[in-house]
PDB file of C-alpha atoms in Angstrom:
ATOM      1  CA  UNK Z   1       0.002   0.002   0.005  1.00 59.00           C
ATOM      2  CA  UNK Z   2       0.925   3.645  -0.246  1.00 83.00           C
ATOM      3  CA  UNK Z   3       3.258   5.002   2.367  1.00 92.00           C
ATOM      4  CA  UNK Z   4       3.479   8.481   3.847  1.00 96.00           C
ATOM      5  CA  UNK Z   5       3.904  11.105   1.170  1.00 96.00           C
ATOM      6  CA  UNK Z   6       5.125  14.670   1.503  1.00 97.00           C
ATOM      7  CA  UNK Z   7       4.999  17.567  -0.888  1.00 97.00           C
ATOM      8  CA  UNK Z   8       6.926  19.376  -2.112  1.00 97.00           C
ATOM      9  CA  UNK Z   9      10.116  17.338  -1.897  1.00 95.00           C
ATOM     10  CA  UNK Z  10      12.146  20.532  -2.071  1.00 97.00           C
ATOM     11  CA  UNK Z  11      11.201  24.114  -1.312  1.00 98.00           C
ATOM     12  CA  UNK Z  12      13.401  27.162  -1.703  1.00 98.00           C
ATOM     13  CA  UNK Z  13      12.027  30.407  -0.338  1.00 97.00           C
ATOM     14  CA  UNK Z  14      13.275  33.831   0.559  1.00 97.00           C
ATOM     15  CA  UNK Z  15      13.652  35.045   4.104  1.00 97.00           C
ATOM     16  CA  UNK Z  16      10.406  36.531   5.350  1.00 97.00           C
ATOM     17  CA  UNK Z  17       8.128  34.514   3.080  1.00 98.00           C
ATOM     18  CA  UNK Z  18       5.341  32.132   4.107  1.00 98.00           C
ATOM     19  CA  UNK Z  19       5.523  28.413   3.288  1.00 98.00           C
ATOM     20  CA  UNK Z  20       3.224  25.421   3.583  1.00 98.00           C
ATOM     21  CA  UNK Z  21       4.407  21.838   3.724  1.00 98.00           C
ATOM     22  CA  UNK Z  22       1.970  19.008   3.177  1.00 98.00           C
ATOM     23  CA  UNK Z  23       1.831  15.493   4.581  1.00 98.00           C
ATOM     24  CA  UNK Z  24      -0.404  12.626   3.431  1.00 98.00           C
ATOM     25  CA  UNK Z  25      -0.331   9.860   6.057  1.00 97.00           C
ATOM     26  CA  UNK Z  26      -0.965   6.190   5.510  1.00 96.00           C
ATOM     27  CA  UNK Z  27      -4.681   5.650   5.006  1.00 94.00           C
ATOM     28  CA  UNK Z  28      -6.447   4.932   8.282  1.00 91.00           C
ATOM     29  CA  UNK Z  29      -3.613   6.117  10.516  1.00 94.00           C
ATOM     30  CA  UNK Z  30      -5.010   8.326  13.239  1.00 93.00           C
ATOM     31  CA  UNK Z  31      -1.736   9.666  14.630  1.00 94.00           C
ATOM     32  CA  UNK Z  32       0.436  12.075  12.661  1.00 96.00           C
ATOM     33  CA  UNK Z  33       3.756  13.603  13.654  1.00 97.00           C
ATOM     34  CA  UNK Z  34       5.948  16.382  12.351  1.00 98.00           C
ATOM     35  CA  UNK Z  35       9.696  16.366  12.984  1.00 98.00           C
ATOM     36  CA  UNK Z  36      12.485  18.666  11.886  1.00 98.00           C
ATOM     37  CA  UNK Z  37      15.941  17.404  10.999  1.00 96.00           C
ATOM     38  CA  UNK Z  38      18.760  19.903  10.784  1.00 95.00           C
ATOM     39  CA  UNK Z  39      22.026  19.062   9.087  1.00 91.00           C
ATOM     40  CA  UNK Z  40      24.008  16.516  11.054  1.00 88.00           C
ATOM     41  CA  UNK Z  41      21.287  16.047  13.658  1.00 92.00           C
ATOM     42  CA  UNK Z  42      18.601  13.529  14.451  1.00 94.00           C
ATOM     43  CA  UNK Z  43      14.943  14.359  13.892  1.00 96.00           C
ATOM     44  CA  UNK Z  44      13.410  16.630  16.529  1.00 97.00           C
ATOM     45  CA  UNK Z  45       9.744  16.531  17.407  1.00 96.00           C
ATOM     46  CA  UNK Z  46       7.550  19.487  16.457  1.00 98.00           C
ATOM     47  CA  UNK Z  47       3.884  18.539  16.826  1.00 97.00           C
ATOM     48  CA  UNK Z  48       1.704  15.448  17.117  1.00 95.00           C
ATOM     49  CA  UNK Z  49      -1.935  14.993  16.072  1.00 95.00           C
ATOM     50  CA  UNK Z  50      -4.370  12.361  17.226  1.00 93.00           C
ATOM     51  CA  UNK Z  51      -7.228  12.686  14.791  1.00 92.00           C
ATOM     52  CA  UNK Z  52      -7.941  16.329  14.052  1.00 94.00           C
ATOM     53  CA  UNK Z  53      -6.576  17.801  17.235  1.00 92.00           C
ATOM     54  CA  UNK Z  54      -3.031  18.586  18.235  1.00 93.00           C
ATOM     55  CA  UNK Z  55      -2.262  16.259  21.145  1.00 92.00           C
ATOM     56  CA  UNK Z  56       1.148  17.798  21.771  1.00 94.00           C
ATOM     57  CA  UNK Z  57       2.626  20.901  20.163  1.00 95.00           C
ATOM     58  CA  UNK Z  58       5.397  21.424  22.675  1.00 95.00           C
ATOM     59  CA  UNK Z  59       8.088  21.041  20.030  1.00 95.00           C
ATOM     60  CA  UNK Z  60       7.048  24.001  17.907  1.00 97.00           C
ATOM     61  CA  UNK Z  61       9.933  26.455  18.268  1.00 96.00           C
ATOM     62  CA  UNK Z  62       7.868  29.654  18.233  1.00 95.00           C
ATOM     63  CA  UNK Z  63       4.571  31.111  17.078  1.00 96.00           C
ATOM     64  CA  UNK Z  64       5.716  31.387  13.476  1.00 97.00           C
ATOM     65  CA  UNK Z  65       5.096  27.642  13.216  1.00 98.00           C
ATOM     66  CA  UNK Z  66       1.586  26.246  13.011  1.00 97.00           C
ATOM     67  CA  UNK Z  67       0.074  22.975  11.812  1.00 97.00           C
ATOM     68  CA  UNK Z  68      -3.425  21.808  11.004  1.00 97.00           C
ATOM     69  CA  UNK Z  69      -5.155  18.538  10.246  1.00 96.00           C
ATOM     70  CA  UNK Z  70      -8.763  19.585   9.630  1.00 95.00           C
ATOM     71  CA  UNK Z  71     -10.221  16.266   8.509  1.00 93.00           C
ATOM     72  CA  UNK Z  72      -7.980  13.927  10.444  1.00 91.00           C
ATOM     73  CA  UNK Z  73      -5.992  12.855   7.413  1.00 95.00           C
ATOM     74  CA  UNK Z  74      -3.783  15.302   5.471  1.00 97.00           C
ATOM     75  CA  UNK Z  75      -1.787  17.749   7.535  1.00 98.00           C
ATOM     76  CA  UNK Z  76      -0.181  21.050   6.617  1.00 98.00           C
ATOM     77  CA  UNK Z  77       2.744  22.605   8.451  1.00 98.00           C
ATOM     78  CA  UNK Z  78       2.749  26.365   8.030  1.00 98.00           C
ATOM     79  CA  UNK Z  79       5.733  28.611   8.648  1.00 98.00           C
ATOM     80  CA  UNK Z  80       5.328  32.386   8.654  1.00 98.00           C
ATOM     81  CA  UNK Z  81       8.086  34.965   8.165  1.00 97.00           C
ATOM     82  CA  UNK Z  82      10.659  32.283   7.403  1.00 98.00           C
ATOM     83  CA  UNK Z  83      14.184  32.704   8.710  1.00 97.00           C
ATOM     84  CA  UNK Z  84      17.437  31.167   7.475  1.00 97.00           C
ATOM     85  CA  UNK Z  85      17.532  29.069  10.636  1.00 96.00           C
ATOM     86  CA  UNK Z  86      14.334  27.334   9.521  1.00 97.00           C
ATOM     87  CA  UNK Z  87      16.283  25.596   6.763  1.00 97.00           C
ATOM     88  CA  UNK Z  88      16.043  21.869   7.437  1.00 97.00           C
ATOM     89  CA  UNK Z  89      14.371  18.677   6.327  1.00 96.00           C
ATOM     90  CA  UNK Z  90      10.822  18.466   7.648  1.00 97.00           C
ATOM     91  CA  UNK Z  91       9.707  14.892   8.210  1.00 97.00           C
ATOM     92  CA  UNK Z  92       6.200  13.607   8.666  1.00 97.00           C
ATOM     93  CA  UNK Z  93       5.277  10.249  10.204  1.00 96.00           C
ATOM     94  CA  UNK Z  94       2.045   8.429  10.929  1.00 95.00           C
ATOM     95  CA  UNK Z  95       0.939   5.519  13.066  1.00 93.00           C
ATOM     96  CA  UNK Z  96      -2.223   3.554  13.619  1.00 90.00           C
ATOM     97  CA  UNK Z  97      -4.433   3.997  16.678  1.00 82.00           C
ATOM     98  CA  UNK Z  98      -2.680   2.222  19.544  1.00 76.00           C
ATOM     99  CA  UNK Z  99       0.219   1.429  17.261  1.00 76.00           C
ATOM    100  CA  UNK Z 100       3.794   1.684  18.411  1.00 81.00           C
ATOM    101  CA  UNK Z 101       5.544   2.100  15.085  1.00 88.00           C
ATOM    102  CA  UNK Z 102       5.840   5.347  13.200  1.00 92.00           C
ATOM    103  CA  UNK Z 103       6.178   5.282   9.454  1.00 93.00           C
ATOM    104  CA  UNK Z 104       8.070   8.165   7.929  1.00 94.00           C
ATOM    105  CA  UNK Z 105       7.700  10.028   4.686  1.00 95.00           C
ATOM    106  CA  UNK Z 106      10.653  11.072   2.505  1.00 94.00           C
ATOM    107  CA  UNK Z 107      10.654  14.599   3.922  1.00 95.00           C
ATOM    108  CA  UNK Z 108      10.562  18.111   2.535  1.00 97.00           C
ATOM    109  CA  UNK Z 109      13.887  19.918   2.279  1.00 96.00           C
ATOM    110  CA  UNK Z 110      13.280  23.584   3.053  1.00 98.00           C
ATOM    111  CA  UNK Z 111      15.942  26.113   2.148  1.00 98.00           C
ATOM    112  CA  UNK Z 112      15.492  29.723   3.222  1.00 98.00           C
ATOM    113  CA  UNK Z 113      17.762  32.123   1.335  1.00 97.00           C
TER     114      UNK Z 113
ATOM    115  CA  UNK X   1      13.669  13.952  30.484  1.00 77.00           C
ATOM    116  CA  UNK X   2      14.094  11.355  27.820  1.00 86.00           C
ATOM    117  CA  UNK X   3      17.325  11.369  25.883  1.00 93.00           C
ATOM    118  CA  UNK X   4      19.290   9.181  23.522  1.00 96.00           C
ATOM    119  CA  UNK X   5      23.048   9.190  23.090  1.00 97.00           C
ATOM    120  CA  UNK X   6      24.853   7.745  20.116  1.00 97.00           C
ATOM    121  CA  UNK X   7      28.506   8.171  21.043  1.00 97.00           C
ATOM    122  CA  UNK X   8      29.930   7.514  17.595  1.00 96.00           C
ATOM    123  CA  UNK X   9      29.374  10.200  14.973  1.00 96.00           C
ATOM    124  CA  UNK X  10      31.062   8.281  12.165  1.00 97.00           C
ATOM    125  CA  UNK X  11      32.200   4.673  11.819  1.00 97.00           C
ATOM    126  CA  UNK X  12      34.058   3.074   8.935  1.00 97.00           C
ATOM    127  CA  UNK X  13      34.111  -0.696   8.491  1.00 97.00           C
ATOM    128  CA  UNK X  14      35.344  -2.999   5.785  1.00 97.00           C
ATOM    129  CA  UNK X  15      32.832  -4.923   3.734  1.00 97.00           C
ATOM    130  CA  UNK X  16      32.269  -8.300   5.334  1.00 97.00           C
ATOM    131  CA  UNK X  17      33.371  -7.139   8.770  1.00 98.00           C
ATOM    132  CA  UNK X  18      31.090  -7.114  11.785  1.00 97.00           C
ATOM    133  CA  UNK X  19      29.393  -3.970  13.001  1.00 97.00           C
ATOM    134  CA  UNK X  20      28.188  -2.625  16.327  1.00 97.00           C
ATOM    135  CA  UNK X  21      26.557   0.771  16.704  1.00 98.00           C
ATOM    136  CA  UNK X  22      26.097   2.038  20.229  1.00 98.00           C
ATOM    137  CA  UNK X  23      23.010   3.586  21.747  1.00 98.00           C
ATOM    138  CA  UNK X  24      22.380   4.651  25.335  1.00 97.00           C
ATOM    139  CA  UNK X  25      19.098   6.060  26.534  1.00 94.00           C
ATOM    140  CA  UNK X  26      17.628   7.833  29.509  1.00 91.00           C
ATOM    141  CA  UNK X  27      13.967   7.102  30.167  1.00 84.00           C
ATOM    142  CA  UNK X  28      11.774   7.072  33.242  1.00 73.00           C
ATOM    143  CA  UNK X  29       9.845   3.900  32.491  1.00 75.00           C
ATOM    144  CA  UNK X  30      10.319   0.798  30.409  1.00 76.00           C
ATOM    145  CA  UNK X  31      11.114   2.284  27.044  1.00 84.00           C
ATOM    146  CA  UNK X  32      10.134   1.341  23.570  1.00 92.00           C
ATOM    147  CA  UNK X  33      13.352   1.373  21.574  1.00 94.00           C
ATOM    148  CA  UNK X  34      13.870   1.674  17.858  1.00 95.00           C
ATOM    149  CA  UNK X  35      16.610   1.712  15.275  1.00 97.00           C
ATOM    150  CA  UNK X  36      15.995   3.543  12.001  1.00 97.00           C
ATOM    151  CA  UNK X  37      18.198   3.805   8.909  1.00 97.00           C
ATOM    152  CA  UNK X  38      18.310   6.794   6.582  1.00 95.00           C
ATOM    153  CA  UNK X  39      19.960   6.679   3.181  1.00 91.00           C
ATOM    154  CA  UNK X  40      20.929   9.961   1.498  1.00 83.00           C
ATOM    155  CA  UNK X  41      17.841  11.878   0.409  1.00 76.00           C
ATOM    156  CA  UNK X  42      15.526   9.242   1.855  1.00 80.00           C
ATOM    157  CA  UNK X  43      13.149   9.062   4.757  1.00 85.00           C
ATOM    158  CA  UNK X  44      13.638   6.918   7.815  1.00 93.00           C
ATOM    159  CA  UNK X  45      13.162   3.183   7.542  1.00 94.00           C
ATOM    160  CA  UNK X  46      12.508   1.108  10.652  1.00 94.00           C
ATOM    161  CA  UNK X  47      15.129  -1.614  11.118  1.00 96.00           C
ATOM    162  CA  UNK X  48      13.878  -3.114  14.357  1.00 95.00           C
ATOM    163  CA  UNK X  49      12.111  -2.359  17.607  1.00 94.00           C
ATOM    164  CA  UNK X  50      11.992  -3.522  21.214  1.00 93.00           C
ATOM    165  CA  UNK X  51       8.891  -3.282  23.364  1.00 89.00           C
ATOM    166  CA  UNK X  52       9.193  -6.127  25.852  1.00 86.00           C
ATOM    167  CA  UNK X  53      10.107  -9.794  26.149  1.00 87.00           C
ATOM    168  CA  UNK X  54      13.203 -11.290  24.568  1.00 88.00           C
ATOM    169  CA  UNK X  55      15.991  -8.737  24.873  1.00 90.00           C
ATOM    170  CA  UNK X  56      17.614  -9.799  21.608  1.00 96.00           C
ATOM    171  CA  UNK X  57      15.526  -8.602  18.694  1.00 96.00           C
ATOM    172  CA  UNK X  58      15.913  -9.371  15.039  1.00 97.00           C
ATOM    173  CA  UNK X  59      15.222  -6.870  12.326  1.00 96.00           C
ATOM    174  CA  UNK X  60      15.356  -6.458   8.604  1.00 96.00           C
ATOM    175  CA  UNK X  61      18.485  -6.649   6.450  1.00 94.00           C
ATOM    176  CA  UNK X  62      20.223  -8.997   8.873  1.00 96.00           C
ATOM    177  CA  UNK X  63      20.394  -6.531  11.766  1.00 97.00           C
ATOM    178  CA  UNK X  64      19.843  -7.366  15.399  1.00 97.00           C
ATOM    179  CA  UNK X  65      19.913  -5.375  18.630  1.00 98.00           C
ATOM    180  CA  UNK X  66      20.185  -6.267  22.294  1.00 96.00           C
ATOM    181  CA  UNK X  67      18.395  -4.422  25.086  1.00 94.00           C
ATOM    182  CA  UNK X  68      20.429  -4.249  28.280  1.00 93.00           C
ATOM    183  CA  UNK X  69      18.462  -2.566  31.043  1.00 91.00           C
ATOM    184  CA  UNK X  70      21.406  -2.518  33.467  1.00 91.00           C
ATOM    185  CA  UNK X  71      23.468  -0.533  30.986  1.00 93.00           C
ATOM    186  CA  UNK X  72      20.584   1.499  29.512  1.00 93.00           C
ATOM    187  CA  UNK X  73      21.802   0.393  26.127  1.00 95.00           C
ATOM    188  CA  UNK X  74      20.304  -0.856  22.894  1.00 97.00           C
ATOM    189  CA  UNK X  75      23.223  -1.555  20.577  1.00 98.00           C
ATOM    190  CA  UNK X  76      22.728  -2.480  16.939  1.00 98.00           C
ATOM    191  CA  UNK X  77      24.774  -5.289  15.411  1.00 98.00           C
ATOM    192  CA  UNK X  78      25.326  -6.992  12.107  1.00 98.00           C
ATOM    193  CA  UNK X  79      27.713  -9.925  11.632  1.00 97.00           C
ATOM    194  CA  UNK X  80      28.775  -9.073   8.085  1.00 97.00           C
ATOM    195  CA  UNK X  81      28.370  -5.626   6.583  1.00 97.00           C
ATOM    196  CA  UNK X  82      27.512  -5.076   2.926  1.00 96.00           C
ATOM    197  CA  UNK X  83      28.405  -1.972   0.923  1.00 96.00           C
ATOM    198  CA  UNK X  84      24.690  -1.163   0.675  1.00 95.00           C
ATOM    199  CA  UNK X  85      24.552  -0.742   4.464  1.00 96.00           C
ATOM    200  CA  UNK X  86      26.347   2.599   4.183  1.00 96.00           C
ATOM    201  CA  UNK X  87      23.859   5.106   5.590  1.00 97.00           C
ATOM    202  CA  UNK X  88      22.950   7.108   8.690  1.00 97.00           C
ATOM    203  CA  UNK X  89      21.591   5.140  11.638  1.00 98.00           C
ATOM    204  CA  UNK X  90      19.368   6.586  14.319  1.00 98.00           C
ATOM    205  CA  UNK X  91      18.402   5.152  17.676  1.00 97.00           C
ATOM    206  CA  UNK X  92      15.119   6.406  19.150  1.00 96.00           C
ATOM    207  CA  UNK X  93      13.071   5.990  22.323  1.00 94.00           C
ATOM    208  CA  UNK X  94       9.359   6.446  22.890  1.00 89.00           C
ATOM    209  CA  UNK X  95       6.254   4.835  24.306  1.00 80.00           C
ATOM    210  CA  UNK X  96       3.023   3.995  22.569  1.00 75.00           C
ATOM    211  CA  UNK X  97       1.871   6.848  20.378  1.00 79.00           C
ATOM    212  CA  UNK X  98       4.142   9.419  22.011  1.00 86.00           C
ATOM    213  CA  UNK X  99       6.611  11.322  19.835  1.00 90.00           C
ATOM    214  CA  UNK X 100      10.000   9.704  19.472  1.00 93.00           C
ATOM    215  CA  UNK X 101      13.221  11.113  20.879  1.00 95.00           C
ATOM    216  CA  UNK X 102      16.115  10.478  18.532  1.00 96.00           C
ATOM    217  CA  UNK X 103      19.857  10.363  18.945  1.00 97.00           C
ATOM    218  CA  UNK X 104      22.060  12.450  16.693  1.00 96.00           C
ATOM    219  CA  UNK X 105      22.854   9.507  14.498  1.00 97.00           C
ATOM    220  CA  UNK X 106      25.888   7.483  13.462  1.00 98.00           C
ATOM    221  CA  UNK X 107      27.101   7.671   9.904  1.00 97.00           C
ATOM    222  CA  UNK X 108      28.340   4.329   8.606  1.00 97.00           C
ATOM    223  CA  UNK X 109      30.861   4.159   5.783  1.00 97.00           C
ATOM    224  CA  UNK X 110      31.753   0.819   4.184  1.00 97.00           C
ATOM    225  CA  UNK X 111      35.060   0.331   2.413  1.00 96.00           C
ATOM    226  CA  UNK X 112      36.089  -2.472   0.090  1.00 92.00           C
TER     227      UNK X 112
END
């Protein structure tokens, strides 16, 4: 079956611009996670959805970052007033209800110039 | 707070040699432990996981890992490395549906 997909695969934007990153989880997975991976680092948690609601957004670095999952499936990570320090690979993962394994998408590489 | 330490940033092994990648964790309860592999430009692929029971777990691609509670370790091993194993390896800890905490990764290079 189809895995987790993320679009775009690459995004280059100018400092100060707004960007949206999309994640399509595995069909039927109720939990969805966003992570950020900076160069040379492991993935770091940003936000976690169970269904439509954010169960934990403690990893969002500041209020420029926001994510939604309005219908409990596709999620969009939104970054306002991008900064060069936001450049990273943004990973999305999903898991089934009560599941213990997270399945990752290929990521979106964001470059802020 | 949960944390994961991978002491080795970069390891080089010869093809056919054995491999051990180290992982130490800090966790308040019985952890769920994972090893993921990431090839250049790719997402994370789950190699193996430990939840409970037998402390030696088998994974895909011939990898295994051993959970040692007394040492707070979950080291990854492979008896004979192939050139295609060259990648970045991440150890992670979590519980149930909670977000994972990852180590910084170990980059594996394989030489002929």
